Structures are given as C-alpha cells and as structure tokens.
Short mmCIF file of C-alpha atoms in Angstrom, two decimals:
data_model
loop_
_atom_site.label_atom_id
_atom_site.label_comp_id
_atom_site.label_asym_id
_atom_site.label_seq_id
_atom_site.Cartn_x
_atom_site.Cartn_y
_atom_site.Cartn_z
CA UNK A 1 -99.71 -120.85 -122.64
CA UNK A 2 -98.06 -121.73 -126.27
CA UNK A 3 -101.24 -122.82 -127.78
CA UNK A 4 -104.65 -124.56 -127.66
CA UNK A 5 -104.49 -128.34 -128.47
CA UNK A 6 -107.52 -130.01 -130.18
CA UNK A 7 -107.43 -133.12 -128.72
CA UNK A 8 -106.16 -131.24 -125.35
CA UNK A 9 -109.20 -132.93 -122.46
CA UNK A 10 -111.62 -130.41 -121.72
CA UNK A 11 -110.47 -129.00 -118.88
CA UNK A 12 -106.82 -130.64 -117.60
CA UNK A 13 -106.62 -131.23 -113.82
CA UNK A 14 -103.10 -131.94 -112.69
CA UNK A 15 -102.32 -134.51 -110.39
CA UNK A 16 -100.79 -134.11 -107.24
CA UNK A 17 -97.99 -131.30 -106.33
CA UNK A 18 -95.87 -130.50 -103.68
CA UNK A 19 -95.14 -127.06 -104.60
CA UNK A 20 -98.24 -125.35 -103.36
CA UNK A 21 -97.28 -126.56 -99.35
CA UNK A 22 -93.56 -125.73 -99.83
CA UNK A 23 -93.94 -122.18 -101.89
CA UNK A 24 -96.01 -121.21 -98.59
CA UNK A 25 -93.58 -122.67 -96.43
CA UNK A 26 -90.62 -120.84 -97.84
CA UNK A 27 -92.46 -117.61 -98.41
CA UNK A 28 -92.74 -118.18 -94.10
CA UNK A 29 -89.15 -118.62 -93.64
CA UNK A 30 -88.55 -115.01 -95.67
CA UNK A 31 -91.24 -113.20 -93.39
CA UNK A 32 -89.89 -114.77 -90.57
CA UNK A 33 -86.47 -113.93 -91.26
CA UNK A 34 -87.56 -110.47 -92.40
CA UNK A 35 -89.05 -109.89 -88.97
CA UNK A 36 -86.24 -111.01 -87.40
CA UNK A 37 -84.24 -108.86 -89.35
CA UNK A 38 -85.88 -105.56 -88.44
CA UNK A 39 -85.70 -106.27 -85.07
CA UNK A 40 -82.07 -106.61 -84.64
CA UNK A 41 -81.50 -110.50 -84.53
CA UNK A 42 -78.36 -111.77 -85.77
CA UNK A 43 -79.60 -114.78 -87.90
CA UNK A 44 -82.71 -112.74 -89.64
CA UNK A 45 -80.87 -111.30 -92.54
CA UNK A 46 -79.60 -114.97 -93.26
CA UNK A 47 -83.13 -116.90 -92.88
CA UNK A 48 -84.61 -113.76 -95.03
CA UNK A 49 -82.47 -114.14 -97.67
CA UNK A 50 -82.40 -117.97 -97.89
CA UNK A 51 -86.07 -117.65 -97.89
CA UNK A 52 -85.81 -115.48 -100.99
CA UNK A 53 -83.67 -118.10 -102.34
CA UNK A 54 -85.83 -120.93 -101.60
CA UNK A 55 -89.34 -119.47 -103.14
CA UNK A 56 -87.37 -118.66 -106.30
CA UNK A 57 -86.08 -122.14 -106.68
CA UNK A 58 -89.48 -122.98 -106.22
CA UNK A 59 -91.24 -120.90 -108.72
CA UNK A 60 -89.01 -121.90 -111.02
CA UNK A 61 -89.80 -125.62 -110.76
CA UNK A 62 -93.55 -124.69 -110.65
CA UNK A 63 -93.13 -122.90 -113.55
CA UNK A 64 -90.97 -125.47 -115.05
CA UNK A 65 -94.26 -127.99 -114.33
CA UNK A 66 -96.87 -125.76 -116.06
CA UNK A 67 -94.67 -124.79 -118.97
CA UNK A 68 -94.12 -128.69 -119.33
CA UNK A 69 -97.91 -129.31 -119.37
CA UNK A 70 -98.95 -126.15 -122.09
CA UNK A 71 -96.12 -127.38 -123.87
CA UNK A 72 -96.82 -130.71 -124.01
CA UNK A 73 -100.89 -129.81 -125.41
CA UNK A 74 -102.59 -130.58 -122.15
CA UNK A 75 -103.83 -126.98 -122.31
CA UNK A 76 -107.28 -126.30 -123.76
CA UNK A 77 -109.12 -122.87 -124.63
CA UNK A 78 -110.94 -123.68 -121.29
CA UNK A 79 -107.80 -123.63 -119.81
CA UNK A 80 -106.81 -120.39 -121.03
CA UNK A 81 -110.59 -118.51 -119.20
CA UNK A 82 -109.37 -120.19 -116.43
CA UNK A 83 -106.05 -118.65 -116.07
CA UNK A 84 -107.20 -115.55 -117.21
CA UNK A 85 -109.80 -115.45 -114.30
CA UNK A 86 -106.78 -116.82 -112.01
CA UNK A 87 -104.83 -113.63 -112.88
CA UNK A 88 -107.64 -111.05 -112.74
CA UNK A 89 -108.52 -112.05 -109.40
CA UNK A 90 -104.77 -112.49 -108.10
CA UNK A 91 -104.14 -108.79 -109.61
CA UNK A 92 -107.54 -107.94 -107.62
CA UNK A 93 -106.08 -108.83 -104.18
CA UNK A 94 -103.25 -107.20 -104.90
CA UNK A 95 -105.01 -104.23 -105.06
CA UNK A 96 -106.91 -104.75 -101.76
CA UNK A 97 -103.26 -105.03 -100.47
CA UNK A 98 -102.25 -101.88 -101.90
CA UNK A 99 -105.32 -100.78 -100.77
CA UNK A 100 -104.72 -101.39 -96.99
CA UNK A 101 -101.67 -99.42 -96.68
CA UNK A 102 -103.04 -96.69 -98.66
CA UNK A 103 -105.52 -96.36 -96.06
CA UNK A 104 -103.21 -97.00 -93.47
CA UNK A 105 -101.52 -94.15 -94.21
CA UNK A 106 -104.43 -91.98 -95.12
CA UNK A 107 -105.89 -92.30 -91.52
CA UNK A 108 -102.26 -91.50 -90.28
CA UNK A 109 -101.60 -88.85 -91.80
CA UNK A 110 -105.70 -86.90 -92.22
CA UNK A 111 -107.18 -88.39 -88.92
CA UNK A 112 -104.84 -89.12 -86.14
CA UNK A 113 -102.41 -85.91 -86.95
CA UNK A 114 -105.13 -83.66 -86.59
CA UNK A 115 -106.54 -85.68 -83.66
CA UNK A 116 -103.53 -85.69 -81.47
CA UNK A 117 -103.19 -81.79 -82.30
CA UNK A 118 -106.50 -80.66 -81.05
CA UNK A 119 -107.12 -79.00 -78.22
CA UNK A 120 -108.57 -82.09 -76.31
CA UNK A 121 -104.23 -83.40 -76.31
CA UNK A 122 -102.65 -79.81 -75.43
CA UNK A 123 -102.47 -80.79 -71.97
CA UNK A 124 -100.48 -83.78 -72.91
CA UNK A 125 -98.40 -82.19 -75.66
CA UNK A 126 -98.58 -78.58 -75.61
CA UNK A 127 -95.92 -78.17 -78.37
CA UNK A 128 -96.92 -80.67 -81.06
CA UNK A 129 -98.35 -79.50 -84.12
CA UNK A 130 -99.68 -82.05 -86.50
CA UNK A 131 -97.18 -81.78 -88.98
CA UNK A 132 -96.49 -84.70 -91.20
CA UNK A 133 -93.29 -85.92 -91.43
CA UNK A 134 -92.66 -85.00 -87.58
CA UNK A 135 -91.13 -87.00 -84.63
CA UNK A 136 -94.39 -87.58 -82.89
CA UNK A 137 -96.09 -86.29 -79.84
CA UNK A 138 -93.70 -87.76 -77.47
CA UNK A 139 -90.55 -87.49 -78.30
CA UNK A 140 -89.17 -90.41 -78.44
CA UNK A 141 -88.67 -90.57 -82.31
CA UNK A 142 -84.90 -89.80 -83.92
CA UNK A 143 -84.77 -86.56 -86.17
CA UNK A 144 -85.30 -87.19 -89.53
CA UNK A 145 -85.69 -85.49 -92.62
CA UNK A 146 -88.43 -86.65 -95.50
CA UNK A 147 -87.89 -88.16 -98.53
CA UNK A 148 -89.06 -85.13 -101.83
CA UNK A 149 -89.83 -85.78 -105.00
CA UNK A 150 -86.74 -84.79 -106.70
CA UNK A 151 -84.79 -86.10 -108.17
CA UNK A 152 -84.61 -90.17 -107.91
CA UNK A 153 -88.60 -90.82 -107.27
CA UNK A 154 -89.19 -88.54 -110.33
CA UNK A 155 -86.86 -90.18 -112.73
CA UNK A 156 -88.19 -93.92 -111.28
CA UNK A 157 -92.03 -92.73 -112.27
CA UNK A 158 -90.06 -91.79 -116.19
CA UNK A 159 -88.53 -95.16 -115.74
CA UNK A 160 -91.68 -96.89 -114.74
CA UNK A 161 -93.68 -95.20 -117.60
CA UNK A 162 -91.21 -95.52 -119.99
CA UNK A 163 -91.34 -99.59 -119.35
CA UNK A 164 -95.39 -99.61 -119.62
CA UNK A 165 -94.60 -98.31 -122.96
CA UNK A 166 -91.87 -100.61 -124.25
CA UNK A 167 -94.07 -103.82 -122.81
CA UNK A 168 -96.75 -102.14 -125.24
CA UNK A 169 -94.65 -102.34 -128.04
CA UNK A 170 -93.45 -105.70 -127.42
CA UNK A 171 -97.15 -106.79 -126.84
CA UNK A 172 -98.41 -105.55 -130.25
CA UNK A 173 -95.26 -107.07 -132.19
CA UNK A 174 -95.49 -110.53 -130.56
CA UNK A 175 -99.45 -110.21 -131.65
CA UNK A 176 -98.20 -109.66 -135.41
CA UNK A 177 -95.43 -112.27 -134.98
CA UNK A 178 -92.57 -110.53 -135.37
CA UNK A 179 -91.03 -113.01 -132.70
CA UNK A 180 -87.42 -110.70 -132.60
CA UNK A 181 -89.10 -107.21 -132.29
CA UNK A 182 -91.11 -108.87 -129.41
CA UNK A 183 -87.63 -110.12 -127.67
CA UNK A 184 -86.06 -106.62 -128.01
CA UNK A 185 -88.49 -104.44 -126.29
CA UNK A 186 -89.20 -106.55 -123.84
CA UNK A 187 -85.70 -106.91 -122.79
CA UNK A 188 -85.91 -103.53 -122.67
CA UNK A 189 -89.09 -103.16 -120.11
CA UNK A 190 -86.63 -105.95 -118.13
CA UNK A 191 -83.70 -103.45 -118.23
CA UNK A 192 -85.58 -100.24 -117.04
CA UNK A 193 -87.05 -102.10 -114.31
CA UNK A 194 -83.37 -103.13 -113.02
CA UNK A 195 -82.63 -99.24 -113.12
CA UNK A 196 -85.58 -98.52 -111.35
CA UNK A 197 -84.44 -100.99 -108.67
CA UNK A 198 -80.99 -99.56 -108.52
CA UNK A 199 -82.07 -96.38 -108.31
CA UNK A 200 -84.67 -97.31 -105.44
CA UNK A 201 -81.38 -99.08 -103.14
CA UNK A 202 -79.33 -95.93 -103.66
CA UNK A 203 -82.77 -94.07 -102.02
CA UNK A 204 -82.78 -96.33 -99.37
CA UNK A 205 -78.98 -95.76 -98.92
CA UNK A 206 -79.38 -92.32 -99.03
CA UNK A 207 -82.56 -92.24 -96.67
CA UNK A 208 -80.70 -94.32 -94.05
CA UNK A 209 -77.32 -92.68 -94.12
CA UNK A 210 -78.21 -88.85 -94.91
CA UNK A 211 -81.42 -88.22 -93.60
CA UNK A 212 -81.71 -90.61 -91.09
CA UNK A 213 -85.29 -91.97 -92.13
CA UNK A 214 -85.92 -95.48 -91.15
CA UNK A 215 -88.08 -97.64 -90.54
CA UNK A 216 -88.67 -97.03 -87.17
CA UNK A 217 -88.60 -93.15 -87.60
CA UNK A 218 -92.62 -93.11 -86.53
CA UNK A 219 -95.40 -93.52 -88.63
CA UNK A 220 -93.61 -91.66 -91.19
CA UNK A 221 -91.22 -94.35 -91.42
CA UNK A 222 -92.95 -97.11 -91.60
CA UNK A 223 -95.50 -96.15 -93.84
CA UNK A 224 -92.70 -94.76 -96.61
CA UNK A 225 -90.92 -97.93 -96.26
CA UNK A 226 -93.83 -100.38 -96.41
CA UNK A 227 -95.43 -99.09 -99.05
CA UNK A 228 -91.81 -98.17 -101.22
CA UNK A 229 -90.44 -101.51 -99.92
CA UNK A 230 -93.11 -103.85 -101.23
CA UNK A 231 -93.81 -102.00 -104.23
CA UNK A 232 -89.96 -102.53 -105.00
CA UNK A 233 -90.81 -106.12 -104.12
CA UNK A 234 -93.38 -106.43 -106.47
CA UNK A 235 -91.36 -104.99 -109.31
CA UNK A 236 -88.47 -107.68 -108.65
CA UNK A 237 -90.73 -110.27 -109.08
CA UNK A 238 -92.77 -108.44 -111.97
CA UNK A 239 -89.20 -108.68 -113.86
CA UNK A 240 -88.67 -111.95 -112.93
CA UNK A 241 -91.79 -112.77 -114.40
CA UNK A 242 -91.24 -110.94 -117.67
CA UNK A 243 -87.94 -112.60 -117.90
CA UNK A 244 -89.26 -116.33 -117.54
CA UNK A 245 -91.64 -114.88 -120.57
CA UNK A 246 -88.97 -113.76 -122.52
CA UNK A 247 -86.52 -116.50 -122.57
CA UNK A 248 -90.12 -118.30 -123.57
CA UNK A 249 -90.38 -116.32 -126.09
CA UNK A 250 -87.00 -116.74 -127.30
CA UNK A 251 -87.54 -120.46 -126.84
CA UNK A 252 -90.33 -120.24 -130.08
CA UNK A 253 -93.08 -121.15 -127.12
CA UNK A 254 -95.69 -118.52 -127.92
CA UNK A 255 -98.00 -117.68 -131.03
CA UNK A 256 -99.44 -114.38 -132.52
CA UNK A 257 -102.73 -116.08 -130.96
CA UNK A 258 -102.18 -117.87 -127.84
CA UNK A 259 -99.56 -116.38 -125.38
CA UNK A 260 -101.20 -115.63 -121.84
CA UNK A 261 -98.02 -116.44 -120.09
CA UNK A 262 -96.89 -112.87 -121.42
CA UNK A 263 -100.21 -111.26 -121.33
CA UNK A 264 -100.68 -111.85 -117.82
CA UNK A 265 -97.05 -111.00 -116.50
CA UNK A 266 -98.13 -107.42 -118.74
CA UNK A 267 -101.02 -106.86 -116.67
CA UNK A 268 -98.85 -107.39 -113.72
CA UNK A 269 -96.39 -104.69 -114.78
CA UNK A 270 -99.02 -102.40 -115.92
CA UNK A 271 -100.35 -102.78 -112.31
CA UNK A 272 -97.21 -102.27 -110.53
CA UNK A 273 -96.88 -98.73 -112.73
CA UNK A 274 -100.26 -97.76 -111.68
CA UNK A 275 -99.70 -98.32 -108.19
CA UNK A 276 -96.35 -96.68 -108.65
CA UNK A 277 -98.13 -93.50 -110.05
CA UNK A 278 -99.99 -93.00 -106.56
CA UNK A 279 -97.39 -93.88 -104.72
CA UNK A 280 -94.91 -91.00 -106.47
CA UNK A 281 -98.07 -88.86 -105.43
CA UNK A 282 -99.74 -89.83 -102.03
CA UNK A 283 -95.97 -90.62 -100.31
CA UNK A 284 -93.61 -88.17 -102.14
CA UNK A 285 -95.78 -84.87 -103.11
CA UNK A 286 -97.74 -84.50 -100.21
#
C-alpha cells in the first residue's frame, strides 16, 4: 500500500473477482502435473510447468488489481490492520506447513528407525541397523549416498543470511526516504536469492547424478527433497514478491510512512531464512 487516503471509505470491499477460483484452479493443474511428473507420465512435466505459468500470470493480474485500488486511494488505515493481520496469519500457516514435515521427519528418523531396529523386528530383518540415511529394512531401496553440509548448503545459509541483511538495509533506507538506497539493496536481496537458487539446482544435479539420492531413495529421499524442494519454492516466489516491490518502488509508489506491500514481502523473506536455518541443521548436520 502507497498511502492512506482521507477521504478513502472506511473499510473498501472490492467487488467481484475471478481470480480467487482461477489462482486455485491453476495452482491444481501444477500439483497435478507435478504428481504426474514424479511418477513417470509423459505429459506431467508439461501440465506442471504450464501450471507454473498460469498462477504467475495470475498473480500478476491480482496484483495488478490491488496495486490499481491502493493506488487509486481506495485504501484506508483500516485497510492497512487488515492486511497486516492477512499476512501474519498467512506467514502463520506457513509455519504449520513447515511444521508438518519437520515432524514428519522427526518421527522418521527418532521413532520408526529405532522401532524397526529393536529386537521385536530381528526376526524380520536381522541385519538392519537403524542408521539414518540407509536403504531400509527391506531392501528394496537403490544405494545412495547423503547429502553433507559442505560445501553448497553452507554457502546457501551465507547467502540466505547475507540477503536478511541487505532487505534490512533497504527497509531502514526506504523508512528515511532515500527512495535509490532502498532500490539498490534490495536488488541486491533479489540477486542473492537467484544464487541461492542456482546453487540449490546444481545440488539437485549433483544429488541425482553423483550420489544417486532421489526422491524415491526411502524416507531419506523424500523427506530431503520435500522439505529442500518447497523451501526452494518458497524462495522463488519470496523473490518474485520482492521484485513486484521493487519495480514499485522504483515506480515512486511507496512513502517513508505507508509501504506494507514491502514490509510484508520482508517478513516473508525473513521467514523463509529462518526456516532455512533449521533446515541447514535438522536435514544437513544430523
């Protein structure tokens, strides 16, 4: 939001939209496809990735809408409490999905391991041991090797940290209105999120074609790849986000006082470090 408008109504309710029904229907179409894909069907790659497409175009029109409106002084201070309640509880249910795979792979890797190792299962596998990282009880698992610390997920977490503190930066000078200092440092939390992306595909490549980790090597696997994969989804759309805010910001939209647009696509990226921060611990130190 640009700024508050005196004569803005009390609180603005928009009229009808379409984008709501066909944001969820295109964000089907990429899950679908995505399914697909993972499972070997031809024609999943191409419905995943014109999915992607399609929710982008999307977004951007929605966006283009609420810009529109805030620019146009439909947006009151009541307005801004409401979107700042929007994003705190959007950033809360991201955590609750962080949250789920966390535990996923908590009870994975502390309570089933040790469960399928005890003496109860020797009969049925005498020579597992409930190592993590393993090809399972049965057998029936590829060998693979796991993914270390060193060197790529270490230099993503400097990456990662080093954006929080650039966003900071950028925060404080677009609070003093120094519109161009703002601009700059942002760009540059945009930039070191595109390395950390790069550098997360040459992992992948690396995981697939050296140590043969995939995502069907066991609960190892998945769990890496889930939680990686979606965090790296969340960071593409994080600096998609910031970008959208930026040429905004360029565009003369916001004011020292009133700019949620950017202070909510911060707390985004500040969340997507923090979760980054246990996943560098949880998934690649122990």
């Amino acid at each position: 939001m640009s700024s508050h408008n005196a004569n803005a109504p009390y609180y603005f309710v928009p009229g009808l939209s379409q984008w709501p029904v066909l944001g969820a229907t295109t964000l089907l179409l990429t899950m679908i496809g995505a399914s697909a894909w993972v499972n070997g069907v031809t024609w999943g790659a191409y419905l995943n990735m014109t999915g992607i497409f399609l929710t982008l175009v999307v977004l951007y029109k929605w966006f283009g809408d609420a810009i529109a409106e805030s620019e146009g002084g439909k947006y009151s201070a009541r307005i801004d409490v409401s979107f700042r309640w929007s994003m705190s509880w959007f950033i809360f249910s991201e955590v609750m999905f962080f949250g789920a795979f966390f535990g996923a792979l908590f009870y994975a890797r502390s309570i089933t391991m040790p469960w399928l190792a005890d003496l109860d299962h020797k009969v049925l596998w005498p020579d597992f041991s409930a190592q993590w990282g393993g090809v399972g009880p049965a057998g029936t698992v590829e060998a693979f090797k796991t993914m270390g610390p060193f060197p790529i997920p270490t230099i993503n977490t400097a990456l990662l940290l080093a954006s929080g503190v650039t966003l900071t930066i950028s925060h404080h000078a677009i609070r003093e209105g120094v519109r161009a200092k703002a601009a700059f440092w942002l760009f540059a939390t945009i930039l070191l999120g595109a390395v950390f992306m790069g550098f997360q595909v040459y992992e992948y490549m690396h995981a697939y074609n050296d140590l043969n980790l995939k995502l069907t090597s066991g609960i190892y696997g998945s769990t890496f790849f889930m939680l990686t994969g979606f965090h790296g989804f969340h960071v593409t759309m994080g600096a998609i986000m910031l970008s959208v805010v930026l040429y905004r910001l360029m565009k003369g939209h916001f004011t020292a006082e009133n700019h949620f647009a950017f202070e909510g696509a911060a707390w985004y990226w500040h969340f997507v470090d923090v979760v980054w921060l246990g996943l560098y611990v949880v998934v690649y130190w122990l």
